[in-house]
mmCIF file of C-alpha atoms in Angstrom:
data_model
loop_
_atom_site.group_PDB
_atom_site.id
_atom_site.type_symbol
_atom_site.label_atom_id
_atom_site.label_comp_id
_atom_site.label_asym_id
_atom_site.label_seq_id
_atom_site.Cartn_x
_atom_site.Cartn_y
_atom_site.Cartn_z
ATOM 1 C CA MET E 79 28.899 93.056 31.953
ATOM 2 C CA ALA E 80 30.290 91.454 28.780
ATOM 3 C CA VAL E 81 31.366 93.772 25.988
ATOM 4 C CA THR E 82 29.437 93.242 22.738
ATOM 5 C CA ILE E 83 29.999 94.032 19.067
ATOM 6 C CA LYS E 84 27.465 96.842 19.507
ATOM 7 C CA ASP E 85 29.724 98.436 22.130
ATOM 8 C CA ILE E 86 32.719 98.188 19.800
ATOM 9 C CA ALA E 87 30.739 99.740 16.938
ATOM 10 C CA SER E 88 29.610 102.630 19.132
ATOM 11 C CA LYS E 89 33.136 103.271 20.418
ATOM 12 C CA ALA E 90 34.677 103.174 16.915
ATOM 13 C CA ASN E 91 31.791 105.143 15.390
ATOM 14 C CA VAL E 92 31.068 102.490 12.766
ATOM 15 C CA SER E 93 28.193 100.104 12.079
ATOM 16 C CA ILE E 94 27.793 96.708 13.738
ATOM 17 C CA ALA E 95 28.089 95.120 10.280
ATOM 18 C CA THR E 96 31.474 96.790 9.759
ATOM 19 C CA VAL E 97 32.774 95.434 13.068
ATOM 20 C CA SER E 98 31.529 91.967 12.116
ATOM 21 C CA ARG E 99 33.287 92.169 8.743
ATOM 22 C CA TYR E 100 36.514 93.262 10.448
ATOM 23 C CA LEU E 101 36.408 90.400 12.948
ATOM 24 C CA ASN E 102 35.828 87.791 10.257
ATOM 25 C CA ASN E 103 37.891 89.214 7.399
ATOM 26 C CA PRO E 104 40.002 92.257 8.413
ATOM 27 C CA GLU E 105 41.305 93.011 4.911
ATOM 28 C CA VAL E 106 37.816 93.921 3.610
ATOM 29 C CA VAL E 107 37.709 97.146 5.663
ATOM 30 C CA SER E 108 39.932 100.197 5.177
ATOM 31 C CA VAL E 109 43.134 100.575 7.171
ATOM 32 C CA LYS E 110 41.720 103.638 8.948
ATOM 33 C CA THR E 111 38.495 101.871 9.919
ATOM 34 C CA GLY E 112 40.341 98.734 10.966
ATOM 35 C CA LYS E 113 42.634 100.757 13.206
ATOM 36 C CA ALA E 114 39.664 102.458 14.890
ATOM 37 C CA ILE E 115 37.936 99.126 15.499
ATOM 38 C CA GLN E 116 41.108 97.505 16.836
ATOM 39 C CA GLU E 117 41.699 100.409 19.235
ATOM 40 C CA ALA E 118 38.120 100.071 20.491
ATOM 41 C CA ILE E 119 38.581 96.316 20.965
ATOM 42 C CA GLU E 120 41.738 96.838 23.002
ATOM 43 C CA GLU E 121 40.311 99.702 25.059
ATOM 44 C CA LEU E 122 37.157 97.780 25.948
ATOM 45 C CA ASP E 123 39.057 94.468 26.379
ATOM 46 C CA TYR E 124 36.696 92.691 24.010
ATOM 47 C CA THR E 125 36.953 88.922 23.494
ATOM 48 C CA PRO E 126 35.075 87.575 20.442
ATOM 49 C CA ASN E 127 32.443 84.951 21.136
ATOM 50 C CA ASP E 128 33.607 82.034 19.010
ATOM 51 C CA ILE E 129 30.265 80.251 19.198
ATOM 52 C CA ALA E 130 28.402 83.321 18.021
ATOM 53 C CA ARG E 131 30.956 83.906 15.281
ATOM 54 C CA SER E 132 30.619 80.330 14.053
ATOM 55 C CA LEU E 133 26.847 80.663 13.875
ATOM 56 C CA ILE E 134 27.099 83.902 11.909
ATOM 57 C CA THR E 135 29.825 82.807 9.487
ATOM 58 C CA ASN E 136 29.089 79.057 9.453
ATOM 59 C CA ASN E 137 32.800 78.574 10.203
ATOM 60 C CA SER E 138 34.050 77.501 13.631
ATOM 61 C CA TYR E 139 37.697 78.104 12.653
ATOM 62 C CA THR E 140 38.552 74.691 14.082
ATOM 63 C CA ILE E 141 40.072 71.767 12.208
ATOM 64 C CA GLY E 142 40.104 68.172 13.391
ATOM 65 C CA LEU E 143 43.412 66.327 12.950
ATOM 66 C CA ILE E 144 43.137 62.561 13.205
ATOM 67 C CA LEU E 145 46.297 60.473 13.291
ATOM 68 C CA PRO E 146 46.908 56.789 14.042
ATOM 69 C CA ASP E 147 49.889 56.894 16.417
ATOM 70 C CA ILE E 148 50.983 59.963 18.352
ATOM 71 C CA ASN E 149 54.260 58.256 19.341
ATOM 72 C CA ASN E 150 55.416 57.896 15.736
ATOM 73 C CA VAL E 151 58.340 60.249 15.014
ATOM 74 C CA PHE E 152 57.000 60.762 11.484
ATOM 75 C CA TYR E 153 54.109 62.983 12.574
ATOM 76 C CA PRO E 154 55.533 65.969 14.559
ATOM 77 C CA PRO E 155 56.923 67.829 11.503
ATOM 78 C CA ILE E 156 53.554 67.435 9.763
ATOM 79 C CA LEU E 157 51.707 68.831 12.777
ATOM 80 C CA ARG E 158 54.189 71.693 13.022
ATOM 81 C CA GLY E 159 53.592 72.609 9.390
ATOM 82 C CA ILE E 160 49.817 72.537 9.850
ATOM 83 C CA GLU E 161 50.005 74.638 13.006
ATOM 84 C CA ASP E 162 52.296 77.276 11.480
ATOM 85 C CA ILE E 163 49.823 77.952 8.676
ATOM 86 C CA ALA E 164 46.636 77.525 10.734
ATOM 87 C CA GLU E 165 47.819 80.132 13.229
ATOM 88 C CA GLN E 166 48.292 82.680 10.442
ATOM 89 C CA TYR E 167 44.635 82.298 9.468
ATOM 90 C CA ASP E 168 43.308 82.262 13.040
ATOM 91 C CA TYR E 169 42.410 78.555 12.941
ATOM 92 C CA ILE E 170 42.999 76.106 15.761
ATOM 93 C CA PHE E 171 43.039 72.331 15.605
ATOM 94 C CA PHE E 172 41.905 69.463 17.769
ATOM 95 C CA LEU E 173 44.379 66.576 17.744
ATOM 96 C CA CYS E 174 42.889 63.081 18.003
ATOM 97 C CA ASN E 175 45.047 59.956 18.409
ATOM 98 C CA THR E 176 43.261 56.762 17.364
ATOM 99 C CA ASP E 177 45.943 54.115 18.014
ATOM 100 C CA GLN E 178 44.762 52.640 14.687
ATOM 101 C CA ASN E 179 41.414 51.822 16.292
ATOM 102 C CA ILE E 180 38.483 52.414 13.915
ATOM 103 C CA ARG E 181 35.916 52.493 16.732
ATOM 104 C CA ARG E 182 37.898 55.231 18.467
ATOM 105 C CA GLU E 183 38.300 57.096 15.186
ATOM 106 C CA LYS E 184 34.530 57.138 14.649
ATOM 107 C CA LYS E 185 34.039 58.359 18.222
ATOM 108 C CA TYR E 186 36.431 61.261 17.634
ATOM 109 C CA ILE E 187 34.657 62.144 14.397
ATOM 110 C CA ASP E 188 31.354 62.388 16.283
ATOM 111 C CA VAL E 189 32.985 64.603 18.926
ATOM 112 C CA LEU E 190 34.485 66.882 16.286
ATOM 113 C CA LEU E 191 31.132 67.166 14.515
ATOM 114 C CA SER E 192 29.488 68.103 17.815
ATOM 115 C CA LYS E 193 32.132 70.828 18.222
ATOM 116 C CA ARG E 194 31.213 72.142 14.758
ATOM 117 C CA ALA E 195 34.641 71.413 13.264
ATOM 118 C CA ALA E 196 34.936 73.206 9.935
ATOM 119 C CA GLY E 197 36.986 70.425 8.353
ATOM 120 C CA MET E 198 39.026 67.316 9.140
ATOM 121 C CA ILE E 199 42.451 66.057 8.101
ATOM 122 C CA PHE E 200 43.244 62.350 8.329
ATOM 123 C CA ILE E 201 46.994 61.833 8.567
ATOM 124 C CA GLY E 202 48.703 58.599 7.597
ATOM 125 C CA THR E 203 47.941 55.461 5.661
ATOM 126 C CA ARG E 204 44.537 53.789 5.819
ATOM 127 C CA PRO E 205 43.537 50.114 6.153
ATOM 128 C CA THR E 206 43.227 48.103 2.945
ATOM 129 C CA ASP E 207 39.820 46.846 4.166
ATOM 130 C CA ASP E 208 37.225 49.053 2.427
ATOM 131 C CA GLU E 209 34.717 48.561 5.249
ATOM 132 C CA LYS E 210 37.100 50.352 7.619
ATOM 133 C CA ASN E 211 37.101 53.418 5.362
ATOM 134 C CA ARG E 212 33.431 53.695 4.444
ATOM 135 C CA HIS E 213 32.748 56.293 7.149
ATOM 136 C CA ILE E 214 35.391 58.587 5.619
ATOM 137 C CA PHE E 215 33.413 58.758 2.371
ATOM 138 C CA THR E 216 30.206 59.467 4.299
ATOM 139 C CA LEU E 217 31.934 62.218 6.274
ATOM 140 C CA SER E 218 33.349 63.852 3.122
ATOM 141 C CA LYS E 219 29.787 64.572 1.988
ATOM 142 C CA LYS E 220 29.151 66.613 5.162
ATOM 143 C CA LEU E 221 32.246 68.801 5.404
ATOM 144 C CA PRO E 222 35.727 69.263 3.877
ATOM 145 C CA VAL E 223 37.923 66.182 4.371
ATOM 146 C CA LEU E 224 41.588 65.925 3.418
ATOM 147 C CA LEU E 225 43.778 62.813 3.435
ATOM 148 C CA LEU E 226 47.538 63.037 3.979
ATOM 149 C CA TYR E 227 49.811 60.243 2.739
ATOM 150 C CA GLU E 228 46.815 58.333 1.413
ATOM 151 C CA HIS E 229 44.446 58.583 -1.528
ATOM 152 C CA PHE E 230 40.842 57.568 -2.156
ATOM 153 C CA GLU E 231 39.043 58.415 -5.380
ATOM 154 C CA GLY E 232 36.613 61.265 -4.731
ATOM 155 C CA ILE E 233 38.366 62.635 -1.617
ATOM 156 C CA SER E 234 40.988 65.390 -1.619
ATOM 157 C CA SER E 235 44.474 64.187 -0.740
ATOM 158 C CA ILE E 236 48.157 65.101 -0.571
ATOM 159 C CA THR E 237 50.647 62.260 -0.637
ATOM 160 C CA THR E 238 54.080 61.177 -1.740
ATOM 161 C CA ASP E 239 54.543 58.397 -4.273
ATOM 162 C CA ASP E 240 55.285 55.423 -1.984
ATOM 163 C CA MET E 241 55.946 53.015 -4.829
ATOM 164 C CA LEU E 242 58.416 55.379 -6.470
ATOM 165 C CA GLY E 243 60.152 56.018 -3.140
ATOM 166 C CA SER E 244 60.906 52.342 -2.562
ATOM 167 C CA TYR E 245 61.808 51.917 -6.221
ATOM 168 C CA LYS E 246 64.411 54.676 -5.858
ATOM 169 C CA ALA E 247 65.761 53.168 -2.628
ATOM 170 C CA VAL E 248 66.296 49.729 -4.148
ATOM 171 C CA ASN E 249 67.827 51.110 -7.330
ATOM 172 C CA TYR E 250 70.291 53.071 -5.217
ATOM 173 C CA LEU E 251 71.349 49.811 -3.577
ATOM 174 C CA PHE E 252 71.701 48.252 -7.040
ATOM 175 C CA ASP E 253 74.025 51.105 -8.009
ATOM 176 C CA LEU E 254 76.213 50.162 -5.039
ATOM 177 C CA GLY E 255 76.468 46.619 -6.346
ATOM 178 C CA HIS E 256 73.962 44.945 -4.016
ATOM 179 C CA ARG E 257 71.803 42.123 -5.346
ATOM 180 C CA ASP E 258 70.761 40.332 -2.137
ATOM 181 C CA ILE E 259 68.344 42.990 -0.897
ATOM 182 C CA ALA E 260 65.719 42.311 1.767
ATOM 183 C CA PHE E 261 62.450 44.169 2.267
ATOM 184 C CA VAL E 262 61.407 44.741 5.890
ATOM 185 C CA SER E 263 57.834 45.907 6.324
ATOM 186 C CA ALA E 264 54.812 46.128 8.553
ATOM 187 C CA PRO E 265 52.010 43.712 7.533
ATOM 188 C CA PRO E 266 50.263 44.606 4.251
ATOM 189 C CA ASN E 267 46.922 45.438 5.851
ATOM 190 C CA PHE E 268 47.697 49.139 5.370
ATOM 191 C CA SER E 269 47.994 50.447 1.837
ATOM 192 C CA THR E 270 51.310 52.298 2.162
ATOM 193 C CA TYR E 271 53.119 49.024 2.825
ATOM 194 C CA VAL E 272 51.491 47.440 -0.214
ATOM 195 C CA ARG E 273 52.637 50.314 -2.427
ATOM 196 C CA LYS E 274 56.188 50.215 -1.079
ATOM 197 C CA ARG E 275 56.442 46.487 -1.677
ATOM 198 C CA ARG E 276 55.326 47.062 -5.273
ATOM 199 C CA GLY E 277 58.198 49.523 -5.671
ATOM 200 C CA TYR E 278 60.657 46.985 -4.262
ATOM 201 C CA GLU E 279 59.351 44.228 -6.536
ATOM 202 C CA LYS E 280 59.367 46.469 -9.606
ATOM 203 C CA ALA E 281 63.015 47.404 -9.071
ATOM 204 C CA MET E 282 64.010 43.766 -8.526
ATOM 205 C CA ARG E 283 62.056 42.628 -11.580
ATOM 206 C CA GLU E 284 63.547 45.279 -13.868
ATOM 207 C CA ALA E 285 67.042 44.337 -12.677
ATOM 208 C CA GLY E 286 66.354 40.701 -13.528
ATOM 209 C CA ILE E 287 66.873 39.534 -9.953
ATOM 210 C CA PRO E 288 64.744 36.528 -8.917
ATOM 211 C CA PHE E 289 62.249 37.261 -6.147
ATOM 212 C CA ARG E 290 63.028 35.499 -2.867
ATOM 213 C CA ASP E 291 60.166 35.078 -0.394
ATOM 214 C CA GLU E 292 62.546 34.717 2.541
ATOM 215 C CA TYR E 293 63.874 38.222 1.873
ATOM 216 C CA VAL E 294 60.465 39.796 2.567
ATOM 217 C CA VAL E 295 59.826 39.949 6.309
ATOM 218 C CA TYR E 296 56.754 41.393 8.033
ATOM 219 C CA GLN E 297 56.806 42.654 11.619
ATOM 220 C CA ASP E 298 55.263 45.507 13.615
ATOM 221 C CA ALA E 299 55.968 48.974 12.203
ATOM 222 C CA TYR E 300 58.287 49.990 15.044
ATOM 223 C CA GLU E 301 61.948 49.714 15.960
ATOM 224 C CA SER E 302 61.239 46.451 17.768
ATOM 225 C CA GLY E 303 59.665 45.068 14.587
ATOM 226 C CA GLY E 304 62.704 45.998 12.533
ATOM 227 C CA TYR E 305 64.930 44.361 15.134
ATOM 228 C CA GLN E 306 62.944 41.109 15.020
ATOM 229 C CA ALA E 307 62.906 41.139 11.220
ATOM 230 C CA MET E 308 66.686 41.479 11.015
ATOM 231 C CA CYS E 309 67.189 38.709 13.564
ATOM 232 C CA GLN E 310 65.068 36.519 11.282
ATOM 233 C CA LEU E 311 67.137 37.473 8.222
ATOM 234 C CA LEU E 312 70.387 36.720 10.049
ATOM 235 C CA LYS E 313 69.299 33.100 10.419
ATOM 236 C CA LEU E 314 69.271 32.597 6.651
ATOM 237 C CA LYS E 315 72.102 30.628 5.069
ATOM 238 C CA ASN E 316 72.644 33.472 2.610
ATOM 239 C CA ARG E 317 71.816 36.633 4.491
ATOM 240 C CA PRO E 318 71.119 39.840 2.547
ATOM 241 C CA THR E 319 73.840 42.430 2.077
ATOM 242 C CA ALA E 320 71.294 45.259 2.133
ATOM 243 C CA VAL E 321 67.881 45.988 3.644
ATOM 244 C CA HIS E 322 65.195 48.447 2.642
ATOM 245 C CA ALA E 323 62.737 49.160 5.474
ATOM 246 C CA VAL E 324 59.347 50.820 5.013
ATOM 247 C CA ASN E 325 59.985 53.433 7.702
ATOM 248 C CA ASP E 326 62.906 54.867 9.644
ATOM 249 C CA GLN E 327 61.900 53.254 12.925
ATOM 250 C CA MET E 328 62.072 49.772 11.436
ATOM 251 C CA ALA E 329 65.350 50.662 9.710
ATOM 252 C CA ILE E 330 66.871 51.656 13.045
ATOM 253 C CA GLY E 331 65.731 48.347 14.520
ATOM 254 C CA VAL E 332 67.411 46.548 11.614
ATOM 255 C CA MET E 333 70.647 48.412 12.308
ATOM 256 C CA ARG E 334 70.538 47.645 16.024
ATOM 257 C CA ALA E 335 70.058 43.914 15.425
ATOM 258 C CA ALA E 336 72.903 43.859 12.904
ATOM 259 C CA LEU E 337 75.281 45.697 15.228
ATOM 260 C CA GLU E 338 74.429 43.476 18.188
ATOM 261 C CA ASN E 339 75.219 40.441 16.038
ATOM 262 C CA GLY E 340 78.665 41.651 15.101
ATOM 263 C CA LEU E 341 77.968 43.267 11.735
ATOM 264 C CA LYS E 342 79.296 46.680 10.805
ATOM 265 C CA ILE E 343 77.154 49.277 9.086
ATOM 266 C CA PRO E 344 77.628 50.029 6.265
ATOM 267 C CA GLU E 345 80.662 47.767 5.712
ATOM 268 C CA ASP E 346 78.735 44.504 6.242
ATOM 269 C CA LEU E 347 75.150 45.664 5.760
ATOM 270 C CA SER E 348 73.625 48.627 3.952
ATOM 271 C CA VAL E 349 70.298 49.985 5.209
ATOM 272 C CA VAL E 350 67.789 52.392 3.638
ATOM 273 C CA GLY E 351 64.764 53.678 5.539
ATOM 274 C CA PHE E 352 61.693 55.660 4.499
ATOM 275 C CA SER E 353 60.258 59.026 5.673
ATOM 276 C CA ASN E 354 63.340 61.091 6.649
ATOM 277 C CA SER E 355 62.134 61.532 10.223
ATOM 278 C CA SER E 356 64.249 63.690 12.529
ATOM 279 C CA ILE E 357 65.853 60.670 14.176
ATOM 280 C CA SER E 358 67.323 59.482 10.861
ATOM 281 C CA SER E 359 69.981 62.199 10.943
ATOM 282 C CA GLN E 360 70.657 61.889 14.679
ATOM 283 C CA ILE E 361 71.763 58.252 14.897
ATOM 284 C CA TYR E 362 75.165 56.835 13.933
ATOM 285 C CA PRO E 363 75.725 56.005 11.229
ATOM 286 C CA ARG E 364 73.233 58.500 9.897
ATOM 287 C CA LEU E 365 70.459 56.780 7.986
ATOM 288 C CA THR E 366 70.004 56.957 4.232
ATOM 289 C CA THR E 367 66.269 57.309 3.710
ATOM 290 C CA VAL E 368 63.441 58.531 1.486
ATOM 291 C CA ASN E 369 62.217 62.053 2.182
ATOM 292 C CA GLN E 370 58.439 62.516 2.470
ATOM 293 C CA PHE E 371 58.666 66.250 3.236
ATOM 294 C CA GLY E 372 56.554 66.140 6.400
ATOM 295 C CA TYR E 373 56.751 69.829 7.339
ATOM 296 C CA ASP E 374 56.080 71.038 3.798
ATOM 297 C CA VAL E 375 53.176 68.623 3.378
ATOM 298 C CA GLY E 376 51.741 69.885 6.675
ATOM 299 C CA LYS E 377 51.835 73.476 5.412
ATOM 300 C CA MET E 378 50.259 72.443 2.113
ATOM 301 C CA ALA E 379 47.544 70.569 3.997
ATOM 302 C CA ALA E 380 46.619 73.537 6.178
ATOM 303 C CA LYS E 381 46.358 75.865 3.183
ATOM 304 C CA LYS E 382 44.295 73.349 1.238
ATOM 305 C CA ILE E 383 41.796 72.545 4.000
ATOM 306 C CA ILE E 384 41.306 76.262 4.751
ATOM 307 C CA ASN E 385 40.654 76.908 1.056
ATOM 308 C CA MET E 386 38.231 73.978 1.013
ATOM 309 C CA ILE E 387 36.410 75.381 4.051
ATOM 310 C CA ASN E 388 36.146 78.772 2.337
ATOM 311 C CA LYS E 389 34.958 77.176 -0.923
ATOM 312 C CA LYS E 390 38.115 78.308 -2.752
ATOM 313 C CA ASP E 391 39.210 74.741 -3.531
ATOM 314 C CA VAL E 392 36.401 72.421 -4.562
ATOM 315 C CA ASP E 393 38.282 69.952 -6.775
ATOM 316 C CA LYS E 394 38.618 66.622 -4.960
ATOM 317 C CA THR E 395 41.945 65.652 -6.444
ATOM 318 C CA MET E 396 45.200 64.058 -5.375
ATOM 319 C CA GLU E 397 48.387 66.115 -5.131
ATOM 320 C CA LEU E 398 51.179 63.587 -5.691
ATOM 321 C CA ILE E 399 54.653 64.609 -4.525
ATOM 322 C CA GLU E 400 57.762 62.884 -5.806
ATOM 323 C CA PRO E 401 59.829 61.535 -2.881
ATOM 324 C CA GLU E 402 63.542 62.222 -2.709
ATOM 325 C CA LEU E 403 66.350 59.882 -1.697
ATOM 326 C CA VAL E 404 68.484 61.380 1.086
ATOM 327 C CA VAL E 405 71.931 59.766 0.991
ATOM 328 C CA ARG E 406 73.792 59.619 4.282
ATOM 329 C CA ASN E 407 76.170 57.073 5.839
ATOM 330 C CA SER E 408 74.257 53.795 6.247
ATOM 331 C CA CYS E 409 75.054 52.380 2.801
ATOM 332 C CA ALA E 410 78.284 51.364 1.081
ATOM 333 C CA ARG E 411 79.369 49.770 -2.156
ATOM 334 C CA ILE E 412 79.344 45.980 -1.909
ATOM 335 C CA GLY E 413 82.695 44.622 -0.750
ATOM 336 C CA GLN E 414 84.004 48.071 0.137
#
């Protein structure tokens, strides 16, 4: 026969209400009482009924995590940060991979709602098409919603300043004497790529360097896309001496194409990525990139969504983090 809270209360010689308070918020009971309840739990081998607890507290202690591409090396540190904090507060998360498919995303949202998820975190940039984001606004009226690396007015978010990150990257290349700087990006149908291009253009404009359409190349946001983009740039009569890519995967593809075509990095071509994913420090030469603090942002996100669930954080604001340039070995002074 299953052990109940009533059995625990009887064994510990406390009220049922006290046991319930201990299970849901241990610090509200005295150390002596908590010890007695815990000993009773262990002696009777009691397992809390999560469904019953969620009905009593209106908190399922589950968080939905929705991300666009589980294969992207950018996401694991974020997930690790979320998990490390969630575990401390006895929360678990359901991970949903959408493959950037809005229909699938909506399906996962419905599943998470049916599982009584207490809140949801959407990780990664969103489409620039407002129609593909309308359901996020509707959802945010039902339960706590947090955006990571994106921002919509009226929805809580934590993000790094994409425009500033690319601006810093290009200015670093200017400091090394480069003027022929290409911008390699995924198509601008996702807002992060739009913001990064603005940073690139701002830096070029402030330096008084004429904008060259042929130096902006769009391909898929993967290593293969970076490779194809660099192959395209190598066909130009005046190829760039430096490339800024919107993520580390594309930057690595740029480097591979350059190396296969007889260029040396950084002697012949300087490359700057974006995100500071784990692979950026594992390749040779090690990649100079823009740090987006994935693990730290993950920890911040977990704390924020838990506070939102517990009504301790009700302000739907954006926390904007300044990105940091991480200088490694993939860039050199022009002509050096």
